[in-house]
Protein backbone atom coordinates (compact mmCIF):
# COMPACT_ATOMS: atom_id res chain seq x y z
CA UNK A 1 0.00 0.00 0.00
CA UNK A 2 2.89 2.37 0.73
CA UNK A 3 4.32 1.67 -2.73
CA UNK A 4 0.96 2.29 -4.39
CA UNK A 5 0.07 5.46 -2.50
CA UNK A 6 -0.66 8.35 -4.87
CA UNK A 7 -0.04 6.30 -8.03
CA UNK A 8 -2.09 6.14 -11.21
CA UNK A 9 -3.66 2.66 -11.37
CA UNK A 10 -5.21 1.29 -14.58
CA UNK A 11 -7.91 -1.38 -14.24
CA UNK A 12 -8.28 -2.81 -17.75
CA UNK A 13 -11.20 -4.86 -19.10
CA UNK A 14 -13.45 -4.56 -16.05
CA UNK A 15 -16.40 -6.39 -17.61
CA UNK A 16 -17.29 -8.96 -14.98
CA UNK A 17 -20.93 -9.98 -14.58
CA UNK A 18 -20.33 -12.31 -11.63
CA UNK A 19 -21.39 -10.91 -8.25
CA UNK A 20 -18.33 -12.12 -6.35
CA UNK A 21 -15.91 -10.79 -8.98
CA UNK A 22 -17.73 -7.45 -9.06
CA UNK A 23 -17.37 -7.26 -5.29
CA UNK A 24 -13.61 -7.79 -5.60
CA UNK A 25 -13.32 -5.05 -8.24
CA UNK A 26 -15.26 -2.57 -6.10
CA UNK A 27 -13.23 -3.35 -2.97
CA UNK A 28 -9.95 -2.90 -4.91
CA UNK A 29 -11.15 0.52 -6.10
CA UNK A 30 -12.27 1.44 -2.59
CA UNK A 31 -8.86 0.62 -1.08
CA UNK A 32 -6.88 2.31 -3.87
CA UNK A 33 -9.02 5.42 -3.61
CA UNK A 34 -8.51 5.56 0.16
CA UNK A 35 -4.71 5.84 -0.33
CA UNK A 36 -4.95 8.63 -2.89
CA UNK A 37 -4.60 6.68 -6.12
CA UNK A 38 -5.99 8.02 -9.38
CA UNK A 39 -8.08 5.24 -10.94
CA UNK A 40 -8.42 4.68 -14.69
CA UNK A 41 -11.04 2.08 -15.65
CA UNK A 42 -11.26 0.75 -19.20
CA UNK A 43 -13.64 -1.69 -20.85
CA UNK A 44 -15.88 -1.92 -23.90
CA UNK A 45 -18.61 -3.92 -22.16
CA UNK A 46 -19.09 -2.71 -18.59
CA UNK A 47 -22.45 -3.63 -17.01
CA UNK A 48 -24.49 -0.53 -16.14
CA UNK A 49 -24.78 -1.51 -12.47
CA UNK A 50 -21.01 -1.85 -12.14
CA UNK A 51 -20.45 1.44 -13.98
CA UNK A 52 -22.77 3.32 -11.64
CA UNK A 53 -21.21 1.73 -8.54
CA UNK A 54 -17.67 2.67 -9.66
CA UNK A 55 -18.73 6.20 -10.61
CA UNK A 56 -20.36 6.72 -7.21
CA UNK A 57 -17.28 5.37 -5.42
CA UNK A 58 -14.88 7.62 -7.35
CA UNK A 59 -17.12 10.66 -6.98
CA UNK A 60 -19.18 11.81 -10.02
CA UNK A 61 -18.01 15.42 -9.64
CA UNK A 62 -14.34 14.47 -10.05
CA UNK A 63 -14.69 11.65 -12.56
CA UNK A 64 -14.09 12.09 -16.29
CA UNK A 65 -16.02 9.73 -18.54
CA UNK A 66 -15.03 9.00 -22.14
CA UNK A 67 -17.26 6.96 -24.42
CA UNK A 68 -17.87 6.51 -28.13
CA UNK A 69 -20.70 8.34 -29.87
CA UNK A 70 -23.75 6.36 -31.06
CA UNK A 71 -22.52 6.71 -34.66
CA UNK A 72 -19.15 5.21 -33.71
CA UNK A 73 -20.77 2.45 -31.67
CA UNK A 74 -22.85 1.42 -34.70
CA UNK A 75 -19.60 0.49 -36.43
CA UNK A 76 -19.06 -2.22 -33.79
CA UNK A 77 -22.41 -3.93 -34.41
CA UNK A 78 -20.69 -7.13 -35.52
CA UNK A 79 -22.96 -10.03 -34.53
CA UNK A 80 -26.41 -11.52 -34.85
CA UNK A 81 -27.01 -13.70 -31.79
CA UNK A 82 -29.20 -16.75 -32.38
CA UNK A 83 -30.46 -18.78 -29.42
CA UNK A 84 -30.64 -22.45 -30.36
CA UNK A 85 -33.29 -24.62 -28.65
CA UNK A 86 -30.88 -27.57 -28.59
CA UNK A 87 -28.39 -28.34 -25.82
CA UNK A 88 -24.97 -30.01 -25.98
CA UNK A 89 -26.29 -32.72 -23.64
CA UNK A 90 -29.33 -34.95 -24.08
CA UNK A 91 -31.91 -35.87 -21.44
CA UNK A 92 -29.57 -38.55 -20.03
CA UNK A 93 -26.65 -36.14 -19.75
CA UNK A 94 -24.73 -37.57 -22.71
CA UNK A 95 -22.91 -35.29 -25.15
CA UNK A 96 -25.11 -34.27 -28.07
CA UNK A 97 -22.84 -33.47 -31.02
CA UNK A 98 -25.89 -33.03 -33.27
CA UNK A 99 -26.65 -29.72 -31.54
CA UNK A 100 -23.53 -28.41 -33.29
CA UNK A 101 -23.56 -30.51 -36.46
CA UNK A 102 -27.21 -30.23 -37.47
CA UNK A 103 -27.53 -26.47 -37.29
CA UNK A 104 -28.24 -25.21 -40.85
CA UNK A 105 -25.80 -22.30 -40.47
CA UNK A 106 -22.91 -24.81 -40.31
CA UNK A 107 -23.43 -26.34 -43.73
CA UNK A 108 -24.24 -22.91 -45.21
CA UNK A 109 -20.96 -21.49 -43.90
CA UNK A 110 -18.96 -24.44 -45.27
CA UNK A 111 -20.47 -24.00 -48.74
CA UNK A 112 -19.60 -20.29 -48.57
CA UNK A 113 -15.94 -21.05 -47.70
CA UNK A 114 -16.25 -19.43 -44.29
CA UNK A 115 -14.18 -19.96 -41.15
CA UNK A 116 -16.12 -21.75 -38.39
CA UNK A 117 -15.45 -21.78 -34.65
CA UNK A 118 -17.16 -24.36 -32.42
CA UNK A 119 -16.70 -23.91 -28.65
CA UNK A 120 -17.43 -26.52 -25.97
CA UNK A 121 -17.25 -25.94 -22.21
CA UNK A 122 -15.68 -29.35 -21.55
CA UNK A 123 -12.52 -30.87 -22.99
CA UNK A 124 -14.14 -34.29 -23.44
CA UNK A 125 -16.99 -32.74 -25.41
CA UNK A 126 -14.53 -30.87 -27.63
CA UNK A 127 -12.66 -34.11 -28.31
CA UNK A 128 -15.90 -35.95 -29.14
CA UNK A 129 -17.04 -33.13 -31.41
CA UNK A 130 -13.68 -33.14 -33.21
CA UNK A 131 -14.06 -36.86 -33.95
CA UNK A 132 -17.59 -36.29 -35.28
CA UNK A 133 -16.43 -33.38 -37.45
CA UNK A 134 -13.56 -35.49 -38.77
CA UNK A 135 -16.01 -38.13 -39.97
CA UNK A 136 -18.61 -35.71 -41.34
CA UNK A 137 -16.20 -33.35 -43.13
CA UNK A 138 -13.04 -35.39 -43.84
CA UNK A 139 -11.72 -33.06 -46.57
CA UNK A 140 -12.07 -29.76 -44.67
CA UNK A 141 -9.10 -28.48 -42.60
CA UNK A 142 -9.87 -28.78 -38.91
CA UNK A 143 -8.09 -28.11 -35.63
CA UNK A 144 -8.72 -29.06 -32.01
CA UNK A 145 -7.52 -26.77 -29.20
CA UNK A 146 -7.93 -27.22 -25.45
CA UNK A 147 -5.99 -26.87 -22.19
CA UNK A 148 -4.82 -30.48 -21.85
CA UNK A 149 -2.31 -30.41 -24.68
CA UNK A 150 1.34 -30.30 -23.66
CA UNK A 151 2.69 -26.75 -23.68
CA UNK A 152 4.81 -27.21 -26.80
CA UNK A 153 1.97 -28.84 -28.73
CA UNK A 154 -0.47 -26.13 -27.68
CA UNK A 155 1.91 -23.36 -28.81
CA UNK A 156 2.18 -25.06 -32.20
CA UNK A 157 -1.60 -25.44 -32.47
CA UNK A 158 -2.18 -21.78 -31.53
CA UNK A 159 0.36 -20.78 -34.18
CA UNK A 160 -1.56 -22.79 -36.80
CA UNK A 161 -4.80 -21.23 -35.60
CA UNK A 162 -3.54 -17.63 -35.87
CA UNK A 163 -2.23 -18.37 -39.38
CA UNK A 164 0.82 -16.09 -39.42
CA UNK A 165 4.50 -16.93 -39.88
CA UNK A 166 7.35 -15.48 -37.79
CA UNK A 167 7.53 -12.41 -40.04
CA UNK A 168 3.79 -11.79 -39.72
CA UNK A 169 2.96 -13.06 -43.20
CA UNK A 170 -0.27 -14.97 -43.80
CA UNK A 171 0.09 -18.74 -44.04
CA UNK A 172 -3.54 -19.10 -45.21
CA UNK A 173 -4.28 -21.61 -42.46
CA UNK A 174 -7.40 -21.28 -40.29
CA UNK A 175 -7.55 -17.61 -39.20
CA UNK A 176 -6.00 -16.43 -42.48
CA UNK A 177 -7.57 -19.15 -44.62
CA UNK A 178 -9.43 -18.22 -47.81
CA UNK A 179 -11.36 -21.50 -47.77
CA UNK A 180 -13.69 -23.25 -45.34
CA UNK A 181 -12.12 -24.54 -42.12
CA UNK A 182 -13.36 -25.65 -38.71
CA UNK A 183 -11.78 -25.04 -35.29
CA UNK A 184 -13.11 -26.88 -32.23
CA UNK A 185 -12.01 -25.33 -28.96
CA UNK A 186 -12.78 -24.87 -25.28
CA UNK A 187 -12.69 -21.54 -23.43
CA UNK A 188 -8.91 -21.28 -24.02
CA UNK A 189 -9.78 -19.37 -27.19
CA UNK A 190 -11.48 -16.58 -25.22
CA UNK A 191 -8.38 -14.52 -24.43
CA UNK A 192 -4.96 -13.64 -25.88
CA UNK A 193 -5.65 -15.17 -29.31
CA UNK A 194 -6.20 -12.64 -32.09
CA UNK A 195 -8.48 -14.37 -34.60
CA UNK A 196 -11.47 -13.28 -36.67
CA UNK A 197 -13.84 -16.06 -37.80
CA UNK A 198 -17.17 -15.95 -39.67
CA UNK A 199 -19.46 -18.25 -37.67
CA UNK A 200 -19.58 -19.44 -34.07
CA UNK A 201 -21.63 -22.17 -32.45
CA UNK A 202 -20.99 -22.23 -28.72
CA UNK A 203 -22.15 -23.91 -25.55
CA UNK A 204 -24.11 -21.65 -23.25
CA UNK A 205 -21.78 -20.00 -20.71
CA UNK A 206 -21.72 -17.07 -18.24
CA UNK A 207 -22.29 -13.75 -20.00
CA UNK A 208 -18.76 -12.41 -19.56
CA UNK A 209 -17.38 -15.61 -21.13
CA UNK A 210 -19.83 -15.37 -24.03
CA UNK A 211 -18.83 -11.77 -24.70
CA UNK A 212 -15.18 -12.84 -24.86
CA UNK A 213 -16.10 -15.63 -27.28
CA UNK A 214 -18.13 -13.25 -29.45
CA UNK A 215 -14.95 -11.19 -29.86
CA UNK A 216 -13.46 -13.97 -32.02
CA UNK A 217 -16.17 -13.53 -34.66
CA UNK A 218 -16.01 -10.70 -37.23
CA UNK A 219 -13.31 -9.16 -35.04
CA UNK A 220 -11.92 -7.04 -37.90
CA UNK A 221 -15.44 -5.75 -38.73
CA UNK A 222 -14.95 -6.64 -42.39
CA UNK A 223 -18.61 -7.69 -42.63
CA UNK A 224 -21.70 -5.94 -41.31
CA UNK A 225 -22.79 -8.87 -39.11
CA UNK A 226 -21.93 -12.50 -38.59
CA UNK A 227 -24.04 -15.15 -36.78
CA UNK A 228 -23.24 -16.31 -33.27
CA UNK A 229 -25.31 -19.36 -32.23
CA UNK A 230 -25.65 -20.07 -28.51
CA UNK A 231 -26.86 -23.55 -27.58
CA UNK A 232 -29.42 -23.98 -24.83
CA UNK A 233 -28.03 -24.79 -21.34
CA UNK A 234 -28.32 -28.38 -20.06
CA UNK A 235 -31.65 -29.21 -18.44
CA UNK A 236 -29.89 -30.51 -15.29
mmCIF file of C-alpha atoms in Angstrom:
data_model
loop_
_atom_site.group_PDB
_atom_site.id
_atom_site.type_symbol
_atom_site.label_atom_id
_atom_site.label_comp_id
_atom_site.label_asym_id
_atom_site.label_seq_id
_atom_site.Cartn_x
_atom_site.Cartn_y
_atom_site.Cartn_z
ATOM 1 C CA UNK A 1 0.000 0.000 0.000
ATOM 2 C CA UNK A 2 2.893 2.368 0.733
ATOM 3 C CA UNK A 3 4.325 1.672 -2.727
ATOM 4 C CA UNK A 4 0.963 2.285 -4.394
ATOM 5 C CA UNK A 5 0.068 5.455 -2.500
ATOM 6 C CA UNK A 6 -0.663 8.351 -4.873
ATOM 7 C CA UNK A 7 -0.045 6.299 -8.026
ATOM 8 C CA UNK A 8 -2.092 6.139 -11.213
ATOM 9 C CA UNK A 9 -3.664 2.660 -11.370
ATOM 10 C CA UNK A 10 -5.208 1.288 -14.581
ATOM 11 C CA UNK A 11 -7.913 -1.379 -14.237
ATOM 12 C CA UNK A 12 -8.277 -2.814 -17.745
ATOM 13 C CA UNK A 13 -11.202 -4.859 -19.102
ATOM 14 C CA UNK A 14 -13.452 -4.558 -16.053
ATOM 15 C CA UNK A 15 -16.396 -6.389 -17.613
ATOM 16 C CA UNK A 16 -17.294 -8.957 -14.983
ATOM 17 C CA UNK A 17 -20.930 -9.977 -14.581
ATOM 18 C CA UNK A 18 -20.327 -12.314 -11.627
ATOM 19 C CA UNK A 19 -21.392 -10.907 -8.249
ATOM 20 C CA UNK A 20 -18.328 -12.116 -6.346
ATOM 21 C CA UNK A 21 -15.913 -10.792 -8.984
ATOM 22 C CA UNK A 22 -17.733 -7.446 -9.057
ATOM 23 C CA UNK A 23 -17.371 -7.258 -5.288
ATOM 24 C CA UNK A 24 -13.609 -7.785 -5.599
ATOM 25 C CA UNK A 25 -13.321 -5.047 -8.245
ATOM 26 C CA UNK A 26 -15.256 -2.570 -6.103
ATOM 27 C CA UNK A 27 -13.226 -3.352 -2.972
ATOM 28 C CA UNK A 28 -9.950 -2.904 -4.912
ATOM 29 C CA UNK A 29 -11.147 0.518 -6.103
ATOM 30 C CA UNK A 30 -12.272 1.443 -2.591
ATOM 31 C CA UNK A 31 -8.864 0.616 -1.078
ATOM 32 C CA UNK A 32 -6.877 2.306 -3.867
ATOM 33 C CA UNK A 33 -9.024 5.425 -3.615
ATOM 34 C CA UNK A 34 -8.507 5.560 0.157
ATOM 35 C CA UNK A 35 -4.710 5.843 -0.333
ATOM 36 C CA UNK A 36 -4.953 8.629 -2.890
ATOM 37 C CA UNK A 37 -4.597 6.680 -6.122
ATOM 38 C CA UNK A 38 -5.986 8.019 -9.380
ATOM 39 C CA UNK A 39 -8.077 5.236 -10.941
ATOM 40 C CA UNK A 40 -8.418 4.684 -14.689
ATOM 41 C CA UNK A 41 -11.040 2.079 -15.645
ATOM 42 C CA UNK A 42 -11.260 0.747 -19.198
ATOM 43 C CA UNK A 43 -13.639 -1.694 -20.847
ATOM 44 C CA UNK A 44 -15.881 -1.920 -23.899
ATOM 45 C CA UNK A 45 -18.612 -3.920 -22.161
ATOM 46 C CA UNK A 46 -19.088 -2.714 -18.593
ATOM 47 C CA UNK A 47 -22.446 -3.627 -17.008
ATOM 48 C CA UNK A 48 -24.492 -0.526 -16.144
ATOM 49 C CA UNK A 49 -24.784 -1.511 -12.471
ATOM 50 C CA UNK A 50 -21.008 -1.849 -12.139
ATOM 51 C CA UNK A 51 -20.449 1.435 -13.983
ATOM 52 C CA UNK A 52 -22.770 3.322 -11.640
ATOM 53 C CA UNK A 53 -21.207 1.734 -8.540
ATOM 54 C CA UNK A 54 -17.675 2.669 -9.660
ATOM 55 C CA UNK A 55 -18.729 6.202 -10.611
ATOM 56 C CA UNK A 56 -20.361 6.719 -7.213
ATOM 57 C CA UNK A 57 -17.283 5.375 -5.424
ATOM 58 C CA UNK A 58 -14.875 7.620 -7.347
ATOM 59 C CA UNK A 59 -17.120 10.660 -6.985
ATOM 60 C CA UNK A 60 -19.176 11.813 -10.015
ATOM 61 C CA UNK A 61 -18.011 15.420 -9.643
ATOM 62 C CA UNK A 62 -14.344 14.473 -10.049
ATOM 63 C CA UNK A 63 -14.690 11.649 -12.561
ATOM 64 C CA UNK A 64 -14.087 12.094 -16.286
ATOM 65 C CA UNK A 65 -16.016 9.730 -18.543
ATOM 66 C CA UNK A 66 -15.027 9.001 -22.140
ATOM 67 C CA UNK A 67 -17.256 6.963 -24.418
ATOM 68 C CA UNK A 68 -17.868 6.506 -28.135
ATOM 69 C CA UNK A 69 -20.698 8.339 -29.870
ATOM 70 C CA UNK A 70 -23.754 6.356 -31.058
ATOM 71 C CA UNK A 71 -22.518 6.706 -34.657
ATOM 72 C CA UNK A 72 -19.146 5.214 -33.706
ATOM 73 C CA UNK A 73 -20.765 2.446 -31.672
ATOM 74 C CA UNK A 74 -22.847 1.424 -34.699
ATOM 75 C CA UNK A 75 -19.596 0.487 -36.427
ATOM 76 C CA UNK A 76 -19.063 -2.219 -33.786
ATOM 77 C CA UNK A 77 -22.412 -3.934 -34.411
ATOM 78 C CA UNK A 78 -20.686 -7.134 -35.522
ATOM 79 C CA UNK A 79 -22.961 -10.034 -34.530
ATOM 80 C CA UNK A 80 -26.413 -11.517 -34.853
ATOM 81 C CA UNK A 81 -27.008 -13.701 -31.789
ATOM 82 C CA UNK A 82 -29.195 -16.753 -32.385
ATOM 83 C CA UNK A 83 -30.464 -18.784 -29.421
ATOM 84 C CA UNK A 84 -30.644 -22.455 -30.360
ATOM 85 C CA UNK A 85 -33.292 -24.622 -28.645
ATOM 86 C CA UNK A 86 -30.878 -27.573 -28.594
ATOM 87 C CA UNK A 87 -28.387 -28.340 -25.825
ATOM 88 C CA UNK A 88 -24.966 -30.005 -25.984
ATOM 89 C CA UNK A 89 -26.287 -32.717 -23.645
ATOM 90 C CA UNK A 90 -29.325 -34.945 -24.084
ATOM 91 C CA UNK A 91 -31.907 -35.872 -21.440
ATOM 92 C CA UNK A 92 -29.571 -38.555 -20.032
ATOM 93 C CA UNK A 93 -26.648 -36.136 -19.751
ATOM 94 C CA UNK A 94 -24.727 -37.566 -22.712
ATOM 95 C CA UNK A 95 -22.908 -35.288 -25.150
ATOM 96 C CA UNK A 96 -25.112 -34.273 -28.068
ATOM 97 C CA UNK A 97 -22.845 -33.470 -31.017
ATOM 98 C CA UNK A 98 -25.888 -33.033 -33.267
ATOM 99 C CA UNK A 99 -26.648 -29.717 -31.540
ATOM 100 C CA UNK A 100 -23.530 -28.411 -33.291
ATOM 101 C CA UNK A 101 -23.557 -30.513 -36.461
ATOM 102 C CA UNK A 102 -27.211 -30.234 -37.468
ATOM 103 C CA UNK A 103 -27.534 -26.469 -37.293
ATOM 104 C CA UNK A 104 -28.239 -25.211 -40.852
ATOM 105 C CA UNK A 105 -25.803 -22.299 -40.466
ATOM 106 C CA UNK A 106 -22.913 -24.806 -40.306
ATOM 107 C CA UNK A 107 -23.428 -26.337 -43.735
ATOM 108 C CA UNK A 108 -24.239 -22.912 -45.214
ATOM 109 C CA UNK A 109 -20.960 -21.495 -43.896
ATOM 110 C CA UNK A 110 -18.961 -24.441 -45.269
ATOM 111 C CA UNK A 111 -20.473 -23.998 -48.738
ATOM 112 C CA UNK A 112 -19.596 -20.288 -48.574
ATOM 113 C CA UNK A 113 -15.937 -21.055 -47.695
ATOM 114 C CA UNK A 114 -16.251 -19.431 -44.287
ATOM 115 C CA UNK A 115 -14.176 -19.961 -41.146
ATOM 116 C CA UNK A 116 -16.120 -21.746 -38.395
ATOM 117 C CA UNK A 117 -15.453 -21.777 -34.653
ATOM 118 C CA UNK A 118 -17.165 -24.361 -32.417
ATOM 119 C CA UNK A 119 -16.705 -23.915 -28.649
ATOM 120 C CA UNK A 120 -17.430 -26.523 -25.970
ATOM 121 C CA UNK A 121 -17.247 -25.937 -22.213
ATOM 122 C CA UNK A 122 -15.685 -29.351 -21.548
ATOM 123 C CA UNK A 123 -12.520 -30.867 -22.995
ATOM 124 C CA UNK A 124 -14.141 -34.285 -23.437
ATOM 125 C CA UNK A 125 -16.991 -32.745 -25.413
ATOM 126 C CA UNK A 126 -14.535 -30.869 -27.633
ATOM 127 C CA UNK A 127 -12.664 -34.106 -28.308
ATOM 128 C CA UNK A 128 -15.899 -35.955 -29.135
ATOM 129 C CA UNK A 129 -17.038 -33.125 -31.411
ATOM 130 C CA UNK A 130 -13.676 -33.137 -33.211
ATOM 131 C CA UNK A 131 -14.057 -36.863 -33.947
ATOM 132 C CA UNK A 132 -17.585 -36.289 -35.277
ATOM 133 C CA UNK A 133 -16.434 -33.381 -37.455
ATOM 134 C CA UNK A 134 -13.555 -35.485 -38.770
ATOM 135 C CA UNK A 135 -16.015 -38.129 -39.969
ATOM 136 C CA UNK A 136 -18.613 -35.709 -41.336
ATOM 137 C CA UNK A 137 -16.196 -33.350 -43.128
ATOM 138 C CA UNK A 138 -13.037 -35.392 -43.845
ATOM 139 C CA UNK A 139 -11.715 -33.060 -46.570
ATOM 140 C CA UNK A 140 -12.065 -29.762 -44.670
ATOM 141 C CA UNK A 141 -9.101 -28.476 -42.602
ATOM 142 C CA UNK A 142 -9.868 -28.780 -38.911
ATOM 143 C CA UNK A 143 -8.092 -28.109 -35.630
ATOM 144 C CA UNK A 144 -8.718 -29.063 -32.005
ATOM 145 C CA UNK A 145 -7.517 -26.774 -29.198
ATOM 146 C CA UNK A 146 -7.929 -27.216 -25.447
ATOM 147 C CA UNK A 147 -5.995 -26.869 -22.187
ATOM 148 C CA UNK A 148 -4.823 -30.478 -21.851
ATOM 149 C CA UNK A 149 -2.307 -30.413 -24.680
ATOM 150 C CA UNK A 150 1.342 -30.303 -23.664
ATOM 151 C CA UNK A 151 2.692 -26.748 -23.676
ATOM 152 C CA UNK A 152 4.815 -27.209 -26.801
ATOM 153 C CA UNK A 153 1.970 -28.842 -28.730
ATOM 154 C CA UNK A 154 -0.467 -26.126 -27.682
ATOM 155 C CA UNK A 155 1.907 -23.364 -28.806
ATOM 156 C CA UNK A 156 2.183 -25.063 -32.199
ATOM 157 C CA UNK A 157 -1.601 -25.436 -32.467
ATOM 158 C CA UNK A 158 -2.177 -21.784 -31.535
ATOM 159 C CA UNK A 159 0.361 -20.783 -34.184
ATOM 160 C CA UNK A 160 -1.557 -22.787 -36.795
ATOM 161 C CA UNK A 161 -4.803 -21.232 -35.605
ATOM 162 C CA UNK A 162 -3.537 -17.628 -35.875
ATOM 163 C CA UNK A 163 -2.231 -18.374 -39.378
ATOM 164 C CA UNK A 164 0.823 -16.090 -39.417
ATOM 165 C CA UNK A 165 4.499 -16.927 -39.876
ATOM 166 C CA UNK A 166 7.348 -15.480 -37.786
ATOM 167 C CA UNK A 167 7.533 -12.413 -40.044
ATOM 168 C CA UNK A 168 3.789 -11.788 -39.722
ATOM 169 C CA UNK A 169 2.964 -13.059 -43.203
ATOM 170 C CA UNK A 170 -0.274 -14.968 -43.796
ATOM 171 C CA UNK A 171 0.093 -18.741 -44.045
ATOM 172 C CA UNK A 172 -3.536 -19.100 -45.214
ATOM 173 C CA UNK A 173 -4.284 -21.607 -42.458
ATOM 174 C CA UNK A 174 -7.401 -21.275 -40.291
ATOM 175 C CA UNK A 175 -7.553 -17.606 -39.195
ATOM 176 C CA UNK A 176 -5.999 -16.432 -42.483
ATOM 177 C CA UNK A 177 -7.571 -19.151 -44.624
ATOM 178 C CA UNK A 178 -9.432 -18.222 -47.812
ATOM 179 C CA UNK A 179 -11.357 -21.499 -47.768
ATOM 180 C CA UNK A 180 -13.695 -23.249 -45.340
ATOM 181 C CA UNK A 181 -12.121 -24.536 -42.120
ATOM 182 C CA UNK A 182 -13.364 -25.646 -38.707
ATOM 183 C CA UNK A 183 -11.784 -25.041 -35.292
ATOM 184 C CA UNK A 184 -13.109 -26.880 -32.231
ATOM 185 C CA UNK A 185 -12.007 -25.333 -28.957
ATOM 186 C CA UNK A 186 -12.777 -24.867 -25.279
ATOM 187 C CA UNK A 187 -12.690 -21.539 -23.426
ATOM 188 C CA UNK A 188 -8.906 -21.277 -24.017
ATOM 189 C CA UNK A 189 -9.779 -19.373 -27.187
ATOM 190 C CA UNK A 190 -11.484 -16.582 -25.220
ATOM 191 C CA UNK A 191 -8.377 -14.515 -24.434
ATOM 192 C CA UNK A 192 -4.959 -13.644 -25.876
ATOM 193 C CA UNK A 193 -5.648 -15.167 -29.308
ATOM 194 C CA UNK A 194 -6.196 -12.636 -32.089
ATOM 195 C CA UNK A 195 -8.477 -14.368 -34.597
ATOM 196 C CA UNK A 196 -11.473 -13.281 -36.669
ATOM 197 C CA UNK A 197 -13.837 -16.056 -37.795
ATOM 198 C CA UNK A 198 -17.166 -15.953 -39.667
ATOM 199 C CA UNK A 199 -19.465 -18.250 -37.672
ATOM 200 C CA UNK A 200 -19.580 -19.443 -34.073
ATOM 201 C CA UNK A 201 -21.630 -22.171 -32.452
ATOM 202 C CA UNK A 202 -20.992 -22.231 -28.722
ATOM 203 C CA UNK A 203 -22.149 -23.907 -25.554
ATOM 204 C CA UNK A 204 -24.110 -21.653 -23.250
ATOM 205 C CA UNK A 205 -21.779 -19.995 -20.706
ATOM 206 C CA UNK A 206 -21.716 -17.074 -18.236
ATOM 207 C CA UNK A 207 -22.294 -13.753 -19.998
ATOM 208 C CA UNK A 208 -18.759 -12.408 -19.556
ATOM 209 C CA UNK A 209 -17.376 -15.607 -21.129
ATOM 210 C CA UNK A 210 -19.830 -15.371 -24.025
ATOM 211 C CA UNK A 211 -18.826 -11.768 -24.702
ATOM 212 C CA UNK A 212 -15.178 -12.842 -24.861
ATOM 213 C CA UNK A 213 -16.101 -15.628 -27.280
ATOM 214 C CA UNK A 214 -18.129 -13.248 -29.452
ATOM 215 C CA UNK A 215 -14.954 -11.190 -29.861
ATOM 216 C CA UNK A 216 -13.461 -13.967 -32.015
ATOM 217 C CA UNK A 217 -16.171 -13.533 -34.664
ATOM 218 C CA UNK A 218 -16.005 -10.703 -37.234
ATOM 219 C CA UNK A 219 -13.305 -9.156 -35.044
ATOM 220 C CA UNK A 220 -11.922 -7.038 -37.897
ATOM 221 C CA UNK A 221 -15.437 -5.749 -38.730
ATOM 222 C CA UNK A 222 -14.949 -6.635 -42.390
ATOM 223 C CA UNK A 223 -18.609 -7.692 -42.635
ATOM 224 C CA UNK A 224 -21.701 -5.935 -41.307
ATOM 225 C CA UNK A 225 -22.793 -8.867 -39.113
ATOM 226 C CA UNK A 226 -21.930 -12.500 -38.586
ATOM 227 C CA UNK A 227 -24.044 -15.150 -36.783
ATOM 228 C CA UNK A 228 -23.238 -16.312 -33.266
ATOM 229 C CA UNK A 229 -25.309 -19.357 -32.227
ATOM 230 C CA UNK A 230 -25.651 -20.065 -28.511
ATOM 231 C CA UNK A 231 -26.856 -23.547 -27.580
ATOM 232 C CA UNK A 232 -29.421 -23.980 -24.826
ATOM 233 C CA UNK A 233 -28.028 -24.789 -21.344
ATOM 234 C CA UNK A 234 -28.323 -28.377 -20.063
ATOM 235 C CA UNK A 235 -31.649 -29.209 -18.439
ATOM 236 C CA UNK A 236 -29.888 -30.511 -15.294
#
